[in-house]
Coordinates of C-alpha atoms and ligand atoms in Angstrom, one line a residue:
X1 CA 0.0 0.1 -0.1
X2 CA 1.2 3.5 -0.8
X3 CA 0.5 6.2 1.8
X4 CA 0.8 10.0 1.4
X5 CA 1.0 11.9 4.7
X6 CA 0.3 15.7 4.5
X7 CA 2.2 18.0 6.9
X8 CA 5.7 18.8 8.4
X9 CA 5.6 18.8 12.1
X10 CA 6.2 16.4 15.1
X11 CA 2.6 15.2 14.8
X12 CA 3.5 14.1 11.3
X13 CA 6.6 12.6 12.1
X14 CA 4.9 10.5 14.8
X15 CA 2.2 9.4 12.4
X16 CA 4.7 8.2 9.9
X17 CA 6.9 6.4 12.6
X18 CA 3.7 4.5 13.7
X19 CA 2.7 3.7 10.2
X20 CA 6.1 2.4 9.5
X21 CA 5.4 -0.4 12.1
X22 CA 2.2 -1.6 10.3
X23 CA 2.6 -4.9 8.5
X24 CA 0.2 -3.7 5.8
X25 CA 2.2 -0.8 4.1
X26 CA 4.6 -0.8 1.4
X27 CA 5.8 2.8 0.9
X28 CA 5.2 6.1 2.6
X29 CA 5.5 9.6 1.2
X30 CA 5.3 12.9 2.9
X31 CA 4.3 16.5 1.5
X32 CA 6.3 18.6 2.4
X33 CA 7.9 16.8 5.4
X34 CA 11.1 17.9 7.1
X35 CA 14.7 16.7 7.7
X36 CA 13.7 14.0 10.2
X37 CA 10.8 12.7 8.4
X38 CA 12.9 12.3 5.2
X39 CA 14.6 9.3 7.0
X40 CA 11.2 7.5 7.3
X41 CA 9.4 8.7 4.2
X42 CA 10.0 10.1 0.6
X43 CA 9.4 13.8 1.0
X44 CA 8.2 16.2 -1.6
X45 CA 9.1 19.6 -0.1
X46 CA 8.4 21.5 -3.3
X47 CA 4.6 21.1 -2.9
X48 CA 2.5 23.0 -0.4
X49 CA -0.3 21.5 1.5
X50 CA -2.5 24.0 0.2
X51 CA -1.9 23.1 -3.5
X52 CA -4.6 20.4 -3.9
X53 CA -4.0 20.1 -7.7
X54 CA -0.2 19.6 -7.3
X55 CA -1.2 17.0 -4.5
X56 CA -3.5 15.3 -6.9
X57 CA -0.9 15.0 -9.7
X58 CA 1.7 13.7 -7.0
X59 CA -1.0 11.0 -6.0
X60 CA -1.5 10.0 -9.6
X61 CA 2.2 9.9 -10.6
X62 CA 3.1 7.8 -7.5
X63 CA 0.0 5.6 -7.4
X64 CA -0.9 6.8 -3.8
X65 CA -3.8 4.5 -2.3
X66 CA -4.3 6.4 0.9
X67 CA -3.8 10.2 2.1
X68 CA -3.5 10.8 5.8
X69 CA -4.0 14.6 6.5
X70 CA -2.0 15.9 9.6
X71 CA -2.9 19.7 10.1
X72 CA -6.3 21.1 10.3
X73 CA -6.2 23.8 7.4
X74 CA -6.3 21.3 4.5
X75 CA -9.3 19.7 6.2
X76 CA -11.0 23.0 6.7
X77 CA -10.3 23.8 3.1
X78 CA -11.9 20.7 1.9
X79 CA -9.2 18.3 0.8
X80 CA -11.2 15.3 1.4
X81 CA -14.1 16.7 -0.8
X82 CA -11.6 17.6 -3.4
X83 CA -9.8 14.1 -3.6
X84 CA -12.9 12.1 -2.9
X85 CA -14.2 13.3 -6.4
X86 CA -11.4 11.1 -7.9
X87 CA -12.2 8.3 -5.6
X88 CA -9.0 8.7 -3.4
X89 CA -9.2 7.4 0.2
X90 CA -8.4 10.3 2.6
X91 CA -8.2 10.1 6.4
X92 CA -9.7 13.4 7.3
X93 CA -13.0 15.0 8.0
X94 CA -14.9 16.7 5.1
X95 CA -15.1 20.4 5.0
X96 CA -18.4 20.4 6.6
X97 CA -17.4 18.2 9.2
X98 CA -14.3 20.3 9.9
X99 CA -16.4 23.2 10.6
X100 CA -16.3 21.7 14.2
X101 CA -12.8 23.2 14.3
X102 CA -13.0 25.9 11.6
X103 CA -16.0 27.7 13.0
X104 CA -16.3 28.3 16.8
X105 CA -20.0 29.5 16.2
X106 CA -20.8 26.2 14.6
X107 CA -19.1 24.2 17.2
X108 CA -20.6 26.1 20.2
X109 CA -24.1 25.8 18.5
X110 CA -23.6 22.1 18.1
X111 CA -22.6 21.6 21.7
X112 CA -25.4 23.7 22.9
X113 CA -28.0 21.8 20.7
X114 CA -26.6 18.3 21.8
X115 CA -26.2 18.9 25.5
X116 CA -22.5 18.8 25.5
X117 CA -21.3 20.8 28.4
X118 CA -19.5 23.8 27.4
X119 CA -19.0 27.5 28.8
X120 CA -22.2 29.6 28.6
X121 CA -21.7 31.9 25.5
X122 CA -23.1 34.3 23.1
X123 CA -22.6 34.7 19.3
X124 CA -22.1 38.2 18.1
X125 CA -22.3 39.2 14.3
X126 CA -21.5 42.9 14.5
X127 CA -19.2 45.1 16.4
X128 CA -22.1 47.1 17.9
X129 CA -23.9 43.8 19.0
X130 CA -20.4 42.6 20.5
X131 CA -20.0 45.7 22.6
X132 CA -23.5 45.4 24.0
X133 CA -23.2 41.6 24.7
X134 CA -19.8 42.0 26.2
X135 CA -21.3 44.4 29.1
X136 CA -24.0 41.7 29.7
X137 CA -21.5 38.9 29.7
X138 CA -19.3 40.8 32.2
X139 CA -22.3 41.6 34.5
X140 CA -23.1 37.8 34.6
X141 CA -19.4 36.7 34.8
X142 CA -17.4 39.4 36.6
X143 CA -14.3 36.9 36.8
X144 CA -13.9 37.3 33.0
X145 CA -14.8 36.1 29.6
X146 CA -13.0 34.5 26.6
X147 CA -13.2 36.3 23.3
X148 CA -13.0 34.0 20.2
X149 CA -12.8 34.8 16.6
X150 CA -15.1 32.5 14.8
X151 CA -12.5 31.1 12.1
X152 CA -9.0 29.8 12.3
X153 CA -6.5 32.4 13.5
X154 CA -3.2 30.4 13.8
X155 CA -4.1 29.4 17.4
X156 CA -4.3 33.1 18.4
X157 CA -8.1 33.7 17.9
X158 CA -9.1 32.9 21.5
X159 CA -8.2 35.5 24.2
X160 CA -8.8 35.1 28.0
X161 CA -10.0 38.6 29.2
X162 CA -10.1 39.3 32.9
X163 CA -11.2 42.9 32.5
X164 CA -14.0 44.5 30.4
X165 CA -11.3 47.0 29.1
X166 CA -9.1 44.2 27.5
X167 CA -12.0 42.5 26.1
X168 CA -13.2 45.7 24.4
X169 CA -9.8 46.1 22.9
X170 CA -9.7 42.4 21.7
X171 CA -13.2 42.9 20.0
X172 CA -12.1 46.1 18.4
X173 CA -8.9 44.6 17.0
X174 CA -10.8 41.5 15.7
X175 CA -14.1 43.2 14.3
X176 CA -12.9 46.8 13.5
X177 CA -9.2 46.5 12.8
X178 CA -9.9 42.9 11.3
X179 CA -6.8 41.4 12.4
X180 CA -7.8 38.0 11.6
X181 CA -9.5 39.3 8.3
X182 CA -12.7 37.1 7.7
X183 CA -12.1 34.8 10.4
X184 CA -13.2 37.6 12.8
X185 CA -16.4 38.5 11.0
X186 CA -18.3 36.8 13.9
X187 CA -17.1 36.3 17.4
X188 CA -18.1 34.2 20.4
X189 CA -18.0 35.5 23.9
X190 CA -17.9 32.9 26.6
X191 CA -17.7 32.6 30.4
X192 CA -14.0 32.0 31.6
X193 CA -13.9 28.7 33.1
X194 CA -11.4 27.6 35.9
X195 CA -9.9 24.2 36.3
X196 CA -7.4 21.8 34.8
X197 CA -7.1 21.6 30.8
X198 CA -6.6 18.2 29.4
X199 CA -6.7 16.8 25.8
X200 CA -8.9 13.8 24.5
X201 CA -8.3 12.4 21.2
X202 CA -10.7 10.0 19.5
X203 CA -11.0 8.2 16.3
X204 CA -14.7 8.2 14.7
X205 CA -16.3 6.8 11.7
X206 CA -19.7 8.5 12.2
X207 CA -21.2 5.5 13.8
X208 CA -18.5 4.4 16.6
X209 CA -16.1 6.5 18.5
X210 CA -13.1 5.2 20.1
X211 CA -11.1 7.5 22.5
X212 CA -7.5 7.2 22.8
X213 CA -5.7 7.5 25.9
X214 CA -5.8 11.2 27.5
X215 CA -2.9 13.5 27.8
X216 CA -1.9 17.0 28.8
X217 CA -0.2 19.8 26.8
X218 CA 1.9 22.6 28.0
X219 CA 0.8 25.6 26.1
X220 CA 2.8 28.5 27.4
X221 CA 6.4 29.1 26.6
X222 CA 7.9 29.4 30.1
X223 CA 7.9 27.2 33.2
X224 CA 5.0 27.4 35.5
X225 CA 2.6 27.9 32.4
X226 CA 3.9 31.5 32.1
X227 CA 4.3 33.7 29.0
X228 CA 2.8 33.7 25.5
X229 CA 1.0 30.6 24.1
X230 CA 2.7 28.4 21.6
X231 CA 1.9 25.4 19.7
X232 CA 2.7 23.2 22.7
X233 CA 6.0 23.0 24.6
X234 CA 5.6 19.4 25.9
X235 CA 3.1 16.7 26.8
X236 CA 2.7 13.5 28.8
X237 CA 0.2 10.6 28.9
X238 CA -1.6 9.0 30.5
X239 CA -3.0 11.3 33.2
X240 CA -3.0 9.8 36.7
X241 CA -5.6 12.2 38.0
X242 CA -8.3 11.0 35.7
X243 CA -10.5 8.9 37.9
X244 CA -12.9 6.1 36.6
X245 CA -15.9 8.2 37.7
X246 CA -14.5 11.2 35.8
X247 CA -13.9 9.0 32.6
X248 CA -17.5 7.9 32.7
X249 CA -18.8 11.5 33.1
X250 CA -16.5 12.5 30.0
X251 CA -18.0 9.4 28.2
X252 CA -21.7 10.0 29.1
X253 CA -21.8 13.7 28.7
X254 CA -19.3 14.5 26.1
X255 CA -18.4 11.5 23.9
X256 CA -21.9 10.0 23.8
X257 CA -23.6 13.3 23.0
X258 CA -21.1 14.0 20.3
X259 CA -21.9 10.8 18.7
X260 CA -25.6 11.4 19.1
X261 CA -25.1 15.0 17.6
X262 CA -23.3 13.9 14.5
X263 CA -25.8 11.2 13.7
X264 CA -28.8 13.5 14.4
X265 CA -27.5 16.3 12.4
X266 CA -26.1 14.1 9.5
X267 CA -22.7 15.5 10.2
X268 CA -21.5 11.8 10.3
X269 CA -18.2 12.9 11.3
X270 CA -15.2 10.7 10.1
X271 CA -11.7 11.1 11.3
X272 CA -9.8 12.1 14.3
X273 CA -11.8 14.4 16.8
X274 CA -9.8 16.2 19.5
X275 CA -11.7 17.4 22.5
X276 CA -10.0 20.3 24.3
X277 CA -11.4 19.7 27.9
X278 CA -11.5 22.0 31.0
X279 CA -12.1 20.0 34.3
X280 CA -13.7 22.1 37.0
X281 CA -13.3 21.1 40.7
X282 CA -11.2 18.2 39.7
X283 CA -11.6 15.3 42.4
X284 CA -14.4 17.0 44.2
X285 CA -18.0 16.1 44.5
X286 CA -19.0 18.6 41.9
X287 CA -16.2 17.8 39.5
X288 CA -17.4 18.7 35.9
X289 CA -15.8 18.4 32.4
X290 CA -16.4 21.2 29.7
X291 CA -15.4 21.3 26.0
X292 CA -13.3 24.3 25.4
X293 CA -12.7 23.3 21.7
X294 CA -12.9 20.6 18.9
X295 CA -10.0 19.9 16.6
X296 CA -10.5 17.9 13.5
X297 CA -7.1 16.3 13.7
X298 CA -4.5 14.8 16.0
X299 CA -3.1 17.2 18.7
X300 CA 0.6 18.3 18.6
X301 CA 2.6 17.5 20.7
X302 CA -0.1 15.2 22.2
X303 CA 0.3 12.8 19.4
X304 CA 3.9 12.2 20.2
X305 CA 3.1 10.7 23.5
X306 CA -0.1 8.8 22.6
X307 CA 0.9 7.0 19.6
X308 CA 3.9 5.5 21.1
X309 CA 1.7 4.0 23.7
X310 CA -0.9 2.7 21.3
X311 CA -0.6 -1.2 20.9
X312 CA -2.8 -1.3 17.6
X313 CA -1.6 -1.0 14.1
X314 CA -2.4 2.5 13.1
X315 CA -3.0 1.8 9.7
X316 CA -5.6 -0.7 10.4
X317 CA -7.4 1.8 12.5
X318 CA -7.3 4.4 9.8
X319 CA -8.7 2.1 7.1
X320 CA -11.3 0.7 9.6
X321 CA -12.4 4.5 10.2
X322 CA -12.6 5.1 6.4
X323 CA -14.5 2.0 5.8
X324 CA -16.9 2.7 8.7
X325 CA -15.7 -0.6 10.6
X326 CA -14.5 0.9 13.8
X327 CA -17.0 -1.2 15.7
X328 CA -14.7 -4.2 14.9
X329 CA -11.6 -2.4 16.5
X330 CA -10.6 -2.4 20.3
X331 CA -8.0 0.0 20.9
X332 CA -5.4 -1.0 23.7
X333 CA -2.5 0.8 25.3
X334 CA 0.8 -0.1 26.8
X335 CA 0.5 0.1 30.6
X336 CA 3.4 2.6 30.5
X337 CA 3.8 6.4 30.5
X338 CA 5.3 8.9 27.8
X339 CA 6.7 12.4 28.3
X340 CA 7.5 14.5 25.4
X341 CA 9.8 17.6 25.8
X342 CA 9.8 20.1 22.9
X343 CA 13.2 21.7 22.0
X344 CA 12.7 25.0 20.4
X345 CA 14.6 27.8 18.8
X346 CA 15.5 30.9 20.6
X347 CA 12.8 33.6 20.2
X348 CA 9.8 31.2 19.6
X349 CA 6.9 31.8 19.6
X350 CA 7.9 35.4 18.3
X351 CA 10.5 35.7 15.6
X352 CA 13.1 32.7 16.1
X353 CA 16.5 31.7 15.1
X354 CA 17.0 29.1 12.4
X355 CA 19.8 27.3 10.5
X356 CA 21.5 26.2 13.7
X357 CA 23.3 22.8 13.4
X358 CA 22.0 20.1 15.6
X359 CA 24.4 17.8 17.2
X360 CA 23.8 14.5 19.3
X361 CA 21.0 13.0 17.5
X362 CA 23.2 9.9 16.6
X363 CA 24.1 9.3 20.2
X364 CA 20.4 9.6 21.3
X365 CA 19.3 7.2 18.6
X366 CA 21.2 4.5 20.7
X367 CA 19.2 5.2 24.0
X368 CA 16.6 2.7 24.8
X369 CA 12.9 3.9 25.1
X370 CA 13.6 7.3 23.6
X371 CA 12.2 8.6 20.4
X372 CA 13.2 11.9 18.7
X373 CA 10.4 13.3 16.4
X374 CA 11.4 16.2 14.2
X375 CA 9.2 19.4 13.9
X376 CA 11.3 22.0 12.4
X377 CA 14.5 20.5 10.9
X378 CA 16.2 20.2 7.7
X379 CA 18.8 17.6 6.5
X380 CA 21.8 18.9 4.4
X381 CA 24.3 16.1 3.4
X382 CA 23.7 14.1 6.7
X383 CA 23.7 17.1 9.0
X384 CA 20.7 18.5 10.5
X385 CA 19.8 22.2 11.0
X386 CA 17.0 24.0 12.7
X387 CA 14.4 25.2 10.3
X388 CA 11.4 26.3 12.5
X389 CA 10.3 27.5 16.0
X390 CA 9.5 24.0 17.4
X391 CA 12.4 21.8 16.3
X392 CA 12.3 18.4 18.0
X393 CA 10.0 16.4 20.2
X394 CA 12.1 14.3 22.5
X395 CA 10.0 11.3 23.9
X396 CA 10.9 9.1 26.9
X397 CA 8.9 6.1 27.5
X398 CA 9.0 4.1 30.8
X399 CA 6.9 2.1 33.3
X400 CA 5.9 5.3 35.2
X401 CA 5.7 8.9 34.4
X402 CA 8.7 9.9 36.6
X403 CA 10.9 7.7 34.8
X404 CA 9.5 8.8 31.3
X405 CA 10.3 12.4 32.3
X406 CA 13.8 11.5 33.4
X407 CA 14.4 9.6 30.3
X408 CA 13.3 12.4 27.9
X409 CA 15.3 15.1 30.0
X410 CA 18.4 12.7 29.7
X411 CA 18.1 12.7 26.0
X412 CA 17.2 16.5 25.7
X413 CA 20.5 17.2 27.5
X414 CA 22.5 15.3 24.9
X415 CA 21.1 17.2 22.1
X416 CA 22.5 20.5 21.2
X417 CA 22.0 23.5 19.0
X418 CA 23.0 27.0 19.6
X419 CA 20.5 28.7 21.9
X420 CA 18.3 25.7 22.4
X421 CA 15.3 26.4 24.5
X422 CA 12.9 23.9 26.3
X423 CA 10.8 24.0 29.4
X424 CA 12.2 22.3 32.3
X425 CA 8.9 21.5 33.9
X426 CA 7.0 19.1 31.7
X427 CA 4.6 16.8 33.5
X428 CA 5.4 18.7 36.9
X429 CA 2.0 20.0 37.0
X430 CA 0.5 16.5 36.7
X431 CA 2.5 15.5 39.9
X432 CA 1.3 18.6 41.7
X433 CA -2.3 17.8 40.8
X434 CA -1.9 14.3 42.1
X435 CA -0.3 15.4 45.4
X436 CA -3.2 18.0 45.9
X437 CA -5.7 15.2 45.3
X438 CA -4.0 13.0 47.9
X439 CA -3.7 15.9 50.4
X440 CA -7.4 16.2 50.2
X441 CA -8.3 12.6 50.9
Ligands
AMP501 P1 -9.6 27.5 21.9 O1 -9.0 28.1 20.7 O2 -11.0 27.5 22.1 O3 -9.1 26.0 22.2 O4 -8.9 28.4 23.1 C1 -7.5 28.3 23.2 C2 -7.1 28.3 24.8 O5 -7.9 29.4 25.5 C3 -7.6 27.1 25.4 O6 -6.7 26.1 25.3 C4 -7.8 27.6 26.9 O7 -6.3 27.6 27.6 C5 -8.3 28.9 26.7 N1 -9.6 29.0 26.9 C6 -10.6 28.9 25.7 N2 -11.9 28.8 26.2 C7 -11.9 29.1 27.5 C8 -12.7 29.1 28.6 N3 -13.9 29.3 28.3 N4 -12.3 29.4 29.8 C9 -10.9 29.5 30.1 N5 -10.1 29.4 29.2 C10 -10.4 29.0 27.9
LIG502 N1 -1.7 20.8 21.3 C1 -2.7 21.6 21.0 C2 -3.2 21.2 19.6 O1 -2.8 20.5 19.0 O2 -4.2 22.1 19.3

């Protein structure tokens, strides 16, 4: 079987790494790929993932049987619809299905209609309306609101506002200055929730939904969750603080209602669905999960810790999803923990340095239970150089989380490039949450 993976980050490297282990595949291609991916797949860096026609030509030329889409943009832009016209199998939701990520208004209305717990919200279509609604929302929720641009805004479209003045500025920027262009034509204003954020990724074929193991991202650039948001500076899985009772609540209130909703609305969602969750009052009597967002793809870096723990053949899972046979699949995971530390370029998430040579990768390759996924590298004559903000995801796997964390940091210290930056506290919040739960018992 010939598989084409679209994307160029750590998530795509992980998907390819896992697909390579399948007994079913014959050849893997990647558009555009990166330096590290080029060791595991045939990369075609001259094509952009927005160039659907060129992708189609590539598919024909190389007789590709299956396309696996990594990031959200091609799905939101309708790559599945485009390639399906030519009877090509694509692992991605359709353009309409991807509205669950591509439109916050669509997602919030969907959640409201199908009883999926989410923060109380209003939709505003004009700047005048938004200014008026903002006053009302602040009266109701004086602790703060979150303003969200409707469309995709490179991860910058949701702004937590503790004061009305800040929110007014955000709304002005989005709706008058149009900093996100048409993505900001409508906005959502919602109650600010407090709690613990977790990620839950599931595979769905429209009839059956199979959750993978849960994980936690570290979005901010600095230790202690300080500083500006990034694409994600590290992750770990599974989460020791998710009780059976909470898992059941998530299943009964969120997963089940999601499935009910996609059937009732004829959305028939098919692909990966990512639930960004906020757990309020964790481990208390009134513990409650809420959905903050849907993503129509695997999370990054979450995928880097989830797929190494998955026992199943990923290609089999993907084919079963496309053929709507997920009911025949049972997912299982190794009884281990995984931790991913992202190594980034100096300056990220603002303007960052590139073209720094990376040393130590060969040595780290020899370490047991350590995997290095490439996110922003290029390979020049067997030497690797940094080429983006997030450079590498260094994953440690072990019997327990503590050892997994130690293993990944041991490897991180062996990898060097000028001005390398990484957070020193990945998974630390997981240990603190568990300690606080035990203290309250
Ligand atoms: P979103 O794009 O909707 O995922 O939001 C991005 C980030 O904003 C989330 O990962 C949260 O950290 C934060 N966020 C979004 N909605 C809320 C909310 N209602 N309350 C508190 N934080 C939120
Ligand atoms: N790690 C967050 C995301 O993939 O959206």
